[in-house]
PDB file of C-alpha atoms in Angstrom:
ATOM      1  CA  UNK A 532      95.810  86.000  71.688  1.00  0.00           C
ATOM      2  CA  UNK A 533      98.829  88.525  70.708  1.00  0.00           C
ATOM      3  CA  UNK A 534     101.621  87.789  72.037  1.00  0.00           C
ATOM      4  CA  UNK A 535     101.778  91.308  73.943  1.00  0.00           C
ATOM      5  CA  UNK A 536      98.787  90.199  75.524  1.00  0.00           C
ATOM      6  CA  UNK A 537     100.473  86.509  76.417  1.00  0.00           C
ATOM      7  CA  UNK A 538     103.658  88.152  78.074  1.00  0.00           C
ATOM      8  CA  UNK A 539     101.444  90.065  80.052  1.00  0.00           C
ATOM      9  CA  UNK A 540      98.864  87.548  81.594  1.00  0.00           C
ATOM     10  CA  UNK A 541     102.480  85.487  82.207  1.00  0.00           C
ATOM     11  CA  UNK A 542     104.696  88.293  83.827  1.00  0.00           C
ATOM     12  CA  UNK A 543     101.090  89.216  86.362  1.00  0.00           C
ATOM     13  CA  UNK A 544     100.900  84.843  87.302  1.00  0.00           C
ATOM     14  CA  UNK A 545     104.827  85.566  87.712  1.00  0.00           C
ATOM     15  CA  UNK A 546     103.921  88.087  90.132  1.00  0.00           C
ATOM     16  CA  UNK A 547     100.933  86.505  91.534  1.00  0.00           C
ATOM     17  CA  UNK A 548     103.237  83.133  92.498  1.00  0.00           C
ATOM     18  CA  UNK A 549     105.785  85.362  94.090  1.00  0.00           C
ATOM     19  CA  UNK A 550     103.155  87.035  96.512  1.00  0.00           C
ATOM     20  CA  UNK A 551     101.694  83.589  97.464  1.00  0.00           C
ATOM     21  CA  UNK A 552     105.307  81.486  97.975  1.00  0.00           C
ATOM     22  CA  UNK A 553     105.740  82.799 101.383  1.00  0.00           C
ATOM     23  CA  UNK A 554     101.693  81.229 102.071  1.00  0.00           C
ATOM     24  CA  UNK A 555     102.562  78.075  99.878  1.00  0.00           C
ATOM     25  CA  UNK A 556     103.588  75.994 102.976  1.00  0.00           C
ATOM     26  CA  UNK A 557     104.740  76.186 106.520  1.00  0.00           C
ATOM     27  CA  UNK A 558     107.924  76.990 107.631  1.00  0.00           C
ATOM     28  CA  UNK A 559     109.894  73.664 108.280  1.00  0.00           C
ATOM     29  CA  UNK A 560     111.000  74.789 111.701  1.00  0.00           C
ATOM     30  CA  UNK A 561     108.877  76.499 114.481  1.00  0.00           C
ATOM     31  CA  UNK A 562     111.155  79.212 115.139  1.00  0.00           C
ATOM     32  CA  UNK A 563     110.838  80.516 111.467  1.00  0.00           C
ATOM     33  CA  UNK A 564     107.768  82.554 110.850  1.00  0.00           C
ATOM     34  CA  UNK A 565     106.853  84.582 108.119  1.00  0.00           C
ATOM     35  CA  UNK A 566     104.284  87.853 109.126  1.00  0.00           C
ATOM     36  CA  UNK A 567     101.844  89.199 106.686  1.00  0.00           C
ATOM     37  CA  UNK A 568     103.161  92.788 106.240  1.00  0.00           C
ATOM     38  CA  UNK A 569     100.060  93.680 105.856  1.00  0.00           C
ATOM     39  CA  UNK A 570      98.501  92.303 109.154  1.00  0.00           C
ATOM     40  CA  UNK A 571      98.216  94.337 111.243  1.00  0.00           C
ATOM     41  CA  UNK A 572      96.542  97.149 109.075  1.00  0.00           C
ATOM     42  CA  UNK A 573      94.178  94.779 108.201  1.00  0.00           C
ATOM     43  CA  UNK A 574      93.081  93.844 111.498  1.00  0.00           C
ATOM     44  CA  UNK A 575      92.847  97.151 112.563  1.00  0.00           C
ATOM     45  CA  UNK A 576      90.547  97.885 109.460  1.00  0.00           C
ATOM     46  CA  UNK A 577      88.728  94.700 110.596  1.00  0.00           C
ATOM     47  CA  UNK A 578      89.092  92.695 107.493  1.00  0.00           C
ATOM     48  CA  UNK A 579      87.638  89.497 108.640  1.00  0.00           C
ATOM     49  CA  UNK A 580      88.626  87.410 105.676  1.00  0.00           C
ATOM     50  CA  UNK A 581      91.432  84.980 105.076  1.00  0.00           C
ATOM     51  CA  UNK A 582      94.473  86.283 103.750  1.00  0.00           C
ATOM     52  CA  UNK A 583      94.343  84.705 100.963  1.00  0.00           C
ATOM     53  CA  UNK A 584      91.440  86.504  99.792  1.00  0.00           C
ATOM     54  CA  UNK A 585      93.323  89.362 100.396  1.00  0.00           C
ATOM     55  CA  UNK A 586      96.099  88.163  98.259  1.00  0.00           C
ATOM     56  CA  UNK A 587      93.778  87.057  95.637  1.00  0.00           C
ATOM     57  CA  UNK A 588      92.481  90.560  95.681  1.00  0.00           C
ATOM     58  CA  UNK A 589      96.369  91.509  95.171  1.00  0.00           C
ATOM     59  CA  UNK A 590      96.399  89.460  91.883  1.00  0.00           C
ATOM     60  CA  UNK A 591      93.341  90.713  90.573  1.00  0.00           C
ATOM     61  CA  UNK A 592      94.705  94.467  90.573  1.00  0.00           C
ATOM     62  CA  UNK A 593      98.438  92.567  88.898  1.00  0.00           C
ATOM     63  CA  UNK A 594      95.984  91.523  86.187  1.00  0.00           C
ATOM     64  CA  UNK A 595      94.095  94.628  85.627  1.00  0.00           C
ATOM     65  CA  UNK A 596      97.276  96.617  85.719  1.00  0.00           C
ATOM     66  CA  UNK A 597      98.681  94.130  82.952  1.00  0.00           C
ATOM     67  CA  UNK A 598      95.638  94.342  80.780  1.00  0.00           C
ATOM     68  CA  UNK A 599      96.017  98.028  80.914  1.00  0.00           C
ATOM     69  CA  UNK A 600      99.737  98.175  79.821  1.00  0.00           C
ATOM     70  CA  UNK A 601      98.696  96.291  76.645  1.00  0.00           C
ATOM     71  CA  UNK A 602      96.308  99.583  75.711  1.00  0.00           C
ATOM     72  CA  UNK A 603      98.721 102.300  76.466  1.00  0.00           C
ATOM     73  CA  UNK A 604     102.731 103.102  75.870  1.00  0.00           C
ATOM     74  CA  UNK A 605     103.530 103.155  79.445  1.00  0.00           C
ATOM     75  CA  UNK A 606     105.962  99.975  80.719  1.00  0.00           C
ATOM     76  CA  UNK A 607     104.857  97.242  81.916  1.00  0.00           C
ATOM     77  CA  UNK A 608     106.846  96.830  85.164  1.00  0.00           C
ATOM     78  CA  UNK A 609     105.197 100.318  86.222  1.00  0.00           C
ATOM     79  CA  UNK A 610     101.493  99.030  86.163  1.00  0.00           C
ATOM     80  CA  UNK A 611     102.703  95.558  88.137  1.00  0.00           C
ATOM     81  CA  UNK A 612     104.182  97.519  90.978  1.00  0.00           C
ATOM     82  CA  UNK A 613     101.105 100.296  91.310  1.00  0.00           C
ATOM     83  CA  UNK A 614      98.560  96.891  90.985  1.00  0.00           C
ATOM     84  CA  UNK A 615     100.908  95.281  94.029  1.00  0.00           C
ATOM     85  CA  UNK A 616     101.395  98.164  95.672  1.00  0.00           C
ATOM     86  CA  UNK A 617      97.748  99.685  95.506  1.00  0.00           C
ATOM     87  CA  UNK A 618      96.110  97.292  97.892  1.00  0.00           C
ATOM     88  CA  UNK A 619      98.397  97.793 100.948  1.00  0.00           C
ATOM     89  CA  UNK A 620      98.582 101.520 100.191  1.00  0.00           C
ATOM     90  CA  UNK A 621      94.554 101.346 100.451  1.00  0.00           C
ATOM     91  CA  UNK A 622      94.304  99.254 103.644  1.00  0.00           C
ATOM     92  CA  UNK A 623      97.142 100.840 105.927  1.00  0.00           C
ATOM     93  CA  UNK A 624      95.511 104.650 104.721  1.00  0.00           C
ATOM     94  CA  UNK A 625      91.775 103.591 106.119  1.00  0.00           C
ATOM     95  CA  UNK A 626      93.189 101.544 109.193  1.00  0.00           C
ATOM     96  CA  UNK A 627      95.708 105.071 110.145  1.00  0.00           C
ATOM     97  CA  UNK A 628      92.124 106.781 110.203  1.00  0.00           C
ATOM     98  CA  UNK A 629      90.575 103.917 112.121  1.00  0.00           C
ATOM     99  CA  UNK A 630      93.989 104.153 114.652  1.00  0.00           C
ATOM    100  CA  UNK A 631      93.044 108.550 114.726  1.00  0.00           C
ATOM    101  CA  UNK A 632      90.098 107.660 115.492  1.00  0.00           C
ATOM    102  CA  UNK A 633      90.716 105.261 118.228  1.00  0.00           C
ATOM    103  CA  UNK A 634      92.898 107.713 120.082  1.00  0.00           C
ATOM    104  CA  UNK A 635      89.896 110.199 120.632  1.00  0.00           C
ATOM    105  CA  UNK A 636      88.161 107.532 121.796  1.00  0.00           C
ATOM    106  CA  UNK A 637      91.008 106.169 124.335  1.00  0.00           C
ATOM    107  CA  UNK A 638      90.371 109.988 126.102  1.00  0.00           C
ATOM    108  CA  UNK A 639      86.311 109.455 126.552  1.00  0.00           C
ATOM    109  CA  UNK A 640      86.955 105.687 127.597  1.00  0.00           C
ATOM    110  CA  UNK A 641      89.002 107.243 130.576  1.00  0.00           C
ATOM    111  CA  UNK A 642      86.646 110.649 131.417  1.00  0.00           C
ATOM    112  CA  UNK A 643      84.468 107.119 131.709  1.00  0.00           C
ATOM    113  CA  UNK A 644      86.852 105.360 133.743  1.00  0.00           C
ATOM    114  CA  UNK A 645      87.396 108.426 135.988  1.00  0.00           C
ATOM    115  CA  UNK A 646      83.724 109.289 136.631  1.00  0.00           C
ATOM    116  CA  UNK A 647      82.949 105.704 137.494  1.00  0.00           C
ATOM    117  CA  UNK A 648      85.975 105.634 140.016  1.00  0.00           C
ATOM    118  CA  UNK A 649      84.635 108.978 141.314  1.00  0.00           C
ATOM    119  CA  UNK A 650      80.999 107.164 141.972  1.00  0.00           C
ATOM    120  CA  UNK A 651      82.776 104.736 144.143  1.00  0.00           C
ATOM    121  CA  UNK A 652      83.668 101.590 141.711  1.00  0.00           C
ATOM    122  CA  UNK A 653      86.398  99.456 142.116  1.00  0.00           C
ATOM    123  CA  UNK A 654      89.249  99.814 139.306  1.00  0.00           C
ATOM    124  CA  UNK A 655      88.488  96.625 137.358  1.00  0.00           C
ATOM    125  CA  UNK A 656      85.174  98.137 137.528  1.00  0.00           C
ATOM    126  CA  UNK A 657      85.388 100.810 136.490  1.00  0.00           C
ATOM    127  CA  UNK A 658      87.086  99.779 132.833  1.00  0.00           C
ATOM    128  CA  UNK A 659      84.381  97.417 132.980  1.00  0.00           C
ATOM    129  CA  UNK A 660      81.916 100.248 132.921  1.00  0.00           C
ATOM    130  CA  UNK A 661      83.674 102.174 130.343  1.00  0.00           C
ATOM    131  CA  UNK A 662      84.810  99.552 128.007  1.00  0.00           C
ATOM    132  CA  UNK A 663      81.010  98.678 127.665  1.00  0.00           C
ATOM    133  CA  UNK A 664      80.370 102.284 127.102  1.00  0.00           C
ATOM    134  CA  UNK A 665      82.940 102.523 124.130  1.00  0.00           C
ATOM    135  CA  UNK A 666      82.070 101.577 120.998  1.00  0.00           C
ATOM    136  CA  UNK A 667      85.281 102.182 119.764  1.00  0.00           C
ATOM    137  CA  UNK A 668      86.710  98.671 119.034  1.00  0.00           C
ATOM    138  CA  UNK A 669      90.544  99.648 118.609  1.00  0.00           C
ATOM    139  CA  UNK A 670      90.561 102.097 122.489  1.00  0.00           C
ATOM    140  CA  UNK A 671      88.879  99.114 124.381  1.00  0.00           C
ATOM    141  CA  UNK A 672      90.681  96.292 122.607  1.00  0.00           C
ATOM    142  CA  UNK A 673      94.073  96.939 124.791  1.00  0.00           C
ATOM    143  CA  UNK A 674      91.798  97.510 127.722  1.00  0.00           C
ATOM    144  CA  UNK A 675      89.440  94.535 127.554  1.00  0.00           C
ATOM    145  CA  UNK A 676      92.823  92.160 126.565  1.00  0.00           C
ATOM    146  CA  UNK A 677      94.162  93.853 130.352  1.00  0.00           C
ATOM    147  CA  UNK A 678      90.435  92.493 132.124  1.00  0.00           C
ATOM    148  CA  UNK A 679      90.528  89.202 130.243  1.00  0.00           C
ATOM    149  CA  UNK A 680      93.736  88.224 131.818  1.00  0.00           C
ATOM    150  CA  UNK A 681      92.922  89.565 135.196  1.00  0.00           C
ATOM    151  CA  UNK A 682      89.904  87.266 135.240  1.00  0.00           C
ATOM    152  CA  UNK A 683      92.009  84.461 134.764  1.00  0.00           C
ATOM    153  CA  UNK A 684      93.935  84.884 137.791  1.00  0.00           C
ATOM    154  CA  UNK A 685      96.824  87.120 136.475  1.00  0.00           C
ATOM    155  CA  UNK A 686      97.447  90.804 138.780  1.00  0.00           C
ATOM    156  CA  UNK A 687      96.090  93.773 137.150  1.00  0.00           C
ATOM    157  CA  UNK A 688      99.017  95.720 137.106  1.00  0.00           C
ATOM    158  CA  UNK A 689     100.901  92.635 135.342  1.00  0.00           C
ATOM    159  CA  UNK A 690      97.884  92.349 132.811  1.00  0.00           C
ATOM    160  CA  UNK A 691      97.944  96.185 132.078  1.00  0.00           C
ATOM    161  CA  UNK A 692     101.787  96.102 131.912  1.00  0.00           C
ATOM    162  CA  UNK A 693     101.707  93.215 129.439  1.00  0.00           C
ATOM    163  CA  UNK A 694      98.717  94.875 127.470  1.00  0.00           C
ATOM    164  CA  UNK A 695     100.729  98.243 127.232  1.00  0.00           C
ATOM    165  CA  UNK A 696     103.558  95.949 125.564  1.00  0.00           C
ATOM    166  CA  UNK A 697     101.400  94.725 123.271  1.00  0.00           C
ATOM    167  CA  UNK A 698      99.359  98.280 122.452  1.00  0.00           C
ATOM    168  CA  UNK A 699     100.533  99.606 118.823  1.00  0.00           C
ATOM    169  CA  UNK A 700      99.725 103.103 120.067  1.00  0.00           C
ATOM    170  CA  UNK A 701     102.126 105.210 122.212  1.00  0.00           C
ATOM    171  CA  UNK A 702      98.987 107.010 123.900  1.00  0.00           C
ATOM    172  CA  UNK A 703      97.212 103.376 124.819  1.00  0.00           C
ATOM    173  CA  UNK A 704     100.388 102.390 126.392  1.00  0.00           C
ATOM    174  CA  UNK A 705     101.135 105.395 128.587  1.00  0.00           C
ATOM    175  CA  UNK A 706      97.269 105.215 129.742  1.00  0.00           C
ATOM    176  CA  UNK A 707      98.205 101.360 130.564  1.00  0.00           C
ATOM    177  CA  UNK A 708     101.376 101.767 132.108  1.00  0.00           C
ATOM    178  CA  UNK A 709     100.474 104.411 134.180  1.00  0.00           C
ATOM    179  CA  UNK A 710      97.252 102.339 135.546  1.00  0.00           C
ATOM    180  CA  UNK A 711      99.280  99.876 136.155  1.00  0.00           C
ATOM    181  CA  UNK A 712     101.735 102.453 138.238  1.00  0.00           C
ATOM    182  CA  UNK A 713      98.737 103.442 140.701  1.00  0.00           C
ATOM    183  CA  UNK A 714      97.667  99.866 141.173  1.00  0.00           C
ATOM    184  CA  UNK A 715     101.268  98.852 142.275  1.00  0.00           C
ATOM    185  CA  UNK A 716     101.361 101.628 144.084  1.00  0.00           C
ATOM    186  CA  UNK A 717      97.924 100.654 146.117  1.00  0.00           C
ATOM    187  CA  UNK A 718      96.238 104.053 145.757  1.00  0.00           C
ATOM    188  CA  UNK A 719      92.790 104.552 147.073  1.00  0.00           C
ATOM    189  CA  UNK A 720      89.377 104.892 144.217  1.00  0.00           C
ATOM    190  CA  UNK A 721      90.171 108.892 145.483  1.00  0.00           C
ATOM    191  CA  UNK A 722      93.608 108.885 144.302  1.00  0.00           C
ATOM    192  CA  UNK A 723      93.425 106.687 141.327  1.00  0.00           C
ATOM    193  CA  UNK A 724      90.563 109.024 140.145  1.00  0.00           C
ATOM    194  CA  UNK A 725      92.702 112.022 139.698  1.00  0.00           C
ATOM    195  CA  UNK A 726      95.533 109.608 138.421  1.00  0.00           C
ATOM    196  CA  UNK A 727      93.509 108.748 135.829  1.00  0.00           C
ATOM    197  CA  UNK A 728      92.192 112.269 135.364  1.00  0.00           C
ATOM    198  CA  UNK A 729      95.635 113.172 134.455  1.00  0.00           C
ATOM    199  CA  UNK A 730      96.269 110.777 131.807  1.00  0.00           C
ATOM    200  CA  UNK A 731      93.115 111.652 130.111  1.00  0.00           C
ATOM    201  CA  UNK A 732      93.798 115.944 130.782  1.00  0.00           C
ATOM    202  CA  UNK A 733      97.066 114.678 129.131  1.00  0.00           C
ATOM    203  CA  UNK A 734      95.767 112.457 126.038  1.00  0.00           C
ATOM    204  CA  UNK A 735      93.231 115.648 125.180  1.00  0.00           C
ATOM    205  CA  UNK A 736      96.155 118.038 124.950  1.00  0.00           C
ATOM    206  CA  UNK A 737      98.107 116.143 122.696  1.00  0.00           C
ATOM    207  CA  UNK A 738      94.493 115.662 121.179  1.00  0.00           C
ATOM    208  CA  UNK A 739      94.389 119.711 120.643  1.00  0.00           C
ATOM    209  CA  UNK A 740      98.032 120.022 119.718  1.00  0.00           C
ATOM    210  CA  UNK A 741      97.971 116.772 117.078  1.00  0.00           C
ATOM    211  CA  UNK A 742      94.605 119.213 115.361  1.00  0.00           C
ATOM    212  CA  UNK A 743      96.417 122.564 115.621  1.00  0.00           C
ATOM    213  CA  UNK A 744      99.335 120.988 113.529  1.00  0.00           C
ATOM    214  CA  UNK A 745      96.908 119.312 111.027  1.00  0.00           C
ATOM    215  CA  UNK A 746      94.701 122.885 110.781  1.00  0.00           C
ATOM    216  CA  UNK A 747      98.509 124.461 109.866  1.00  0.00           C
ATOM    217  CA  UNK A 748      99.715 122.167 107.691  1.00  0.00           C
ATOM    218  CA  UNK A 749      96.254 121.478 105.769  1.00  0.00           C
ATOM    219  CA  UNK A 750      97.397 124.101 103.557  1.00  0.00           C
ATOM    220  CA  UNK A 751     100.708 123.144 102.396  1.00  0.00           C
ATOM    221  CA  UNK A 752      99.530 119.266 102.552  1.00  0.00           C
ATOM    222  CA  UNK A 753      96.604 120.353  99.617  1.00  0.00           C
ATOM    223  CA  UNK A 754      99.573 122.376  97.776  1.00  0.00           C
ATOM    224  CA  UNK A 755     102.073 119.328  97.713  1.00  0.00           C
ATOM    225  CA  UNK A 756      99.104 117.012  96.551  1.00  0.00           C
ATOM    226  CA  UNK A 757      97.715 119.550  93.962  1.00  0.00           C
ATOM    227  CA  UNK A 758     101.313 119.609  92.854  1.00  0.00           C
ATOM    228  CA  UNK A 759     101.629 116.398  92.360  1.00  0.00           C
ATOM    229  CA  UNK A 760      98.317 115.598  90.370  1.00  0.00           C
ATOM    230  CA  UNK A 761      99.229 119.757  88.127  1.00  0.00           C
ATOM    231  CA  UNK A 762     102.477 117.772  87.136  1.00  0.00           C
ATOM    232  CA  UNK A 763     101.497 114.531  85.117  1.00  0.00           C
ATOM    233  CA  UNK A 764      97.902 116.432  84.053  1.00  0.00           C
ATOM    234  CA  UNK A 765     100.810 119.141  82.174  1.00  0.00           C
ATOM    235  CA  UNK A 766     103.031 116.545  80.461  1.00  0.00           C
ATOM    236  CA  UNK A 767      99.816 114.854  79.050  1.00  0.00           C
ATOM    237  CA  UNK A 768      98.633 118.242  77.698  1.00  0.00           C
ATOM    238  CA  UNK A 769     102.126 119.151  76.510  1.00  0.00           C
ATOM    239  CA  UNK A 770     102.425 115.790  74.724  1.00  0.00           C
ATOM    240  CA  UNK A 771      99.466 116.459  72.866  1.00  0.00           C
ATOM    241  CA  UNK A 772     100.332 120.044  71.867  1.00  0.00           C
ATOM    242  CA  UNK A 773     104.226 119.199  71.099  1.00  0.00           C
ATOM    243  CA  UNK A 774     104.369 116.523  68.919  1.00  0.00           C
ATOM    244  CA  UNK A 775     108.581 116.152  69.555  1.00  0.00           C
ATOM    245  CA  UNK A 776     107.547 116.109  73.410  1.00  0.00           C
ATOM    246  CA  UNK A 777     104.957 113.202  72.190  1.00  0.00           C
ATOM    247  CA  UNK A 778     107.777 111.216  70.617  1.00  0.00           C
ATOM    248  CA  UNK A 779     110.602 111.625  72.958  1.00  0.00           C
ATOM    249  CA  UNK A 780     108.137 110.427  75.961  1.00  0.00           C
ATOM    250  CA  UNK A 781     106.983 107.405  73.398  1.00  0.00           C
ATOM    251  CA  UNK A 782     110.303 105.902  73.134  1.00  0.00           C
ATOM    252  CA  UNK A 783     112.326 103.654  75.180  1.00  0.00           C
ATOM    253  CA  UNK A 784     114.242 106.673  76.872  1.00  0.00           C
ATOM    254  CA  UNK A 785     111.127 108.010  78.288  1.00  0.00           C
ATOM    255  CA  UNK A 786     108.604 105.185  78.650  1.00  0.00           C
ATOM    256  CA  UNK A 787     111.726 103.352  80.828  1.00  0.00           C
ATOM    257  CA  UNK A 788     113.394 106.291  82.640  1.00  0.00           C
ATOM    258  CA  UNK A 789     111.605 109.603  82.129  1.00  0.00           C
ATOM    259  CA  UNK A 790     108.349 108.979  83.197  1.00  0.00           C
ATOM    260  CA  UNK A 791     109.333 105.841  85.666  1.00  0.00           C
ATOM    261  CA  UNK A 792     111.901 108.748  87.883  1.00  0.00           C
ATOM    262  CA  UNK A 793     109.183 111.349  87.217  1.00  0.00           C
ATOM    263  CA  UNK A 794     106.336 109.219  89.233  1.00  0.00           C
ATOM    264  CA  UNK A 795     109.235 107.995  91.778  1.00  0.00           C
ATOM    265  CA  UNK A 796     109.674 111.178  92.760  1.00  0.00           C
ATOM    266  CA  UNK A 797     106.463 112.557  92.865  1.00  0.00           C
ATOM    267  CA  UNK A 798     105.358 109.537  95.497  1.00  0.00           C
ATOM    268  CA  UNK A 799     108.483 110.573  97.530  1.00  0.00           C
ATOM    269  CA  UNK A 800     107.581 114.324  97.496  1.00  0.00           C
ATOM    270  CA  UNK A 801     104.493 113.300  99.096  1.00  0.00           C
ATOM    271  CA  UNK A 802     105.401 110.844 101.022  1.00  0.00           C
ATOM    272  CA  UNK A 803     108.226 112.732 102.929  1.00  0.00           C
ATOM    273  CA  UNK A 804     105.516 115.833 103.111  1.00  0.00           C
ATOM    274  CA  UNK A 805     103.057 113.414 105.265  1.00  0.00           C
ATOM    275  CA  UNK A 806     106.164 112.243 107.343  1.00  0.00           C
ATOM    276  CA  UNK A 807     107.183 115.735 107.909  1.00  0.00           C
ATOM    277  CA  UNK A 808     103.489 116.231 109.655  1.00  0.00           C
ATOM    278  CA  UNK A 809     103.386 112.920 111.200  1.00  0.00           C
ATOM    279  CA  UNK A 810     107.304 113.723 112.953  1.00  0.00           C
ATOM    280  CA  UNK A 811     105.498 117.293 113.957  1.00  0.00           C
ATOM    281  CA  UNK A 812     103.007 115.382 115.787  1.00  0.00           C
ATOM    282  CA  UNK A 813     104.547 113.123 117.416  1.00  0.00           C
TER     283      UNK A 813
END
């Protein structure tokens, strides 16, 4: 084994121990706790696994990334970060789908809600109805947490309230809190029909609104990416056609710098252009 090769299986178990330390034992007191960052994406993309397997997954793409720094010029800190970094990056992109997703869903588990309330059921039975309707796991979840506690003994409005704490999306927890608003309130199935009409007229506008600013921004979102991807695909070609341009971006100066700031800010070109779109919709 070369010792390029050596280095690089040691710096990725380097890596590797540093991502499991946090797991490696319990906290010594109880008020000390130390959360997965990646936790709640993966729940929400209903990775059922331990987290270690997660983590072990982690370590597999530290390795690969190693291996693959011994066959090419670029550093070797660059492929450890993108084979840390790629797993989370993976998971929290499918579970924001699975959380777009769930919001449509949130407005057809209420048109559900309201119709049953219309046909004369009770409130509680009414989500009843329309949580077993949804198959959505991530719009009932909130809902079904709110009917679990009320069948232990706890008031609806208090369960709702406490569910719409707990809800990760802002749409979830103004359906919640304003449920729990009409049941404090004591309004007849009549009443808390159209209440609950509202919310959902309410959730399908910002519904249409969230689409028109997707359809308006698809373009420039596609430009930014294509952008991004035009960039590195012209270096490579110009390295192969300039031999100078070859050397300088072989050397120390621009395997270190030039190319590490070059990828830097091409991931926070895109990033800020997604944020730009997500501050627009919200």
């Amino acid at each position: 084994m070369s010792g390029a090769v050596a280095g690089a299986l040691a710096a990725a178990l380097a890596v590797s121990c540093a991502v499991f330390a946090p797991f490696a034992r319990p906290p010594a007191s109880p008020a000390v706790r130390v959360g997965h960052p990646d936790r709640g994406a993966l729940d929400d993309a209903n990775w059922r696994r331990p987290l270690w397997q997660w983590e072990s997954l982690r370590a597999g793409c530290i390795g690969a990334g190693a291996m693959l720094s011994v066959a090419t010029p670029l550093p070797l800190v660059g492929f450890l970060v993108a084979g840390a970094l790629a797993p989370s990056l993976i998971v929290r992109s499918r579970a924001a789908a699975v959380r777009w997703r769930a919001r449509l869903a949130t407005t057809h588990l209420l048109r559900a809600t309201e119709a049953a309330l219309r046909s004369g059921a009770s409130l509680p039975e009414a989500l009843r109805r329309a949580c077993g309707g949804s198959t959505d796991r991530l719009a009932r979840r909130p809902f079904v947490e709110a009917l679990r506690a009320f069948d232990l003994g706890a008031p609806l409005d208090q369960a709702l309230r406490t569910s719409a704490h707990r809800a990760a999306d802002p749409r979830a927890r103004i359906a919640l809190e304003t449920l729990a608003m009409g049941i404090a309130s004591r309004l007849p199935y009549d009443r808390a029909g159209i209440l609950v009409a509202a919310v959902a007229d309410r959730l399908a506008f910002e519904e249409r609104l969230d689409e028109e600013i997707r359809a308006r921004t698809a373009g420039v979102r596609s430009q930014v990416v294509l952008l991004a991807l035009v960039v590195p695909a012209l270096a490579a070609y110009l390295a192969l056609t300039v031999p100078s341009l070859a050397a300088t971006l072989g050397q120390p100066i621009g395997r270190f710098v030039l190319i590490p700031v070059a990828a830097v800010l091409e991931v926070i070109g895109v990033l800020a252009s997604r944020r730009a779109v997500d501050g627009a919709r919200r």
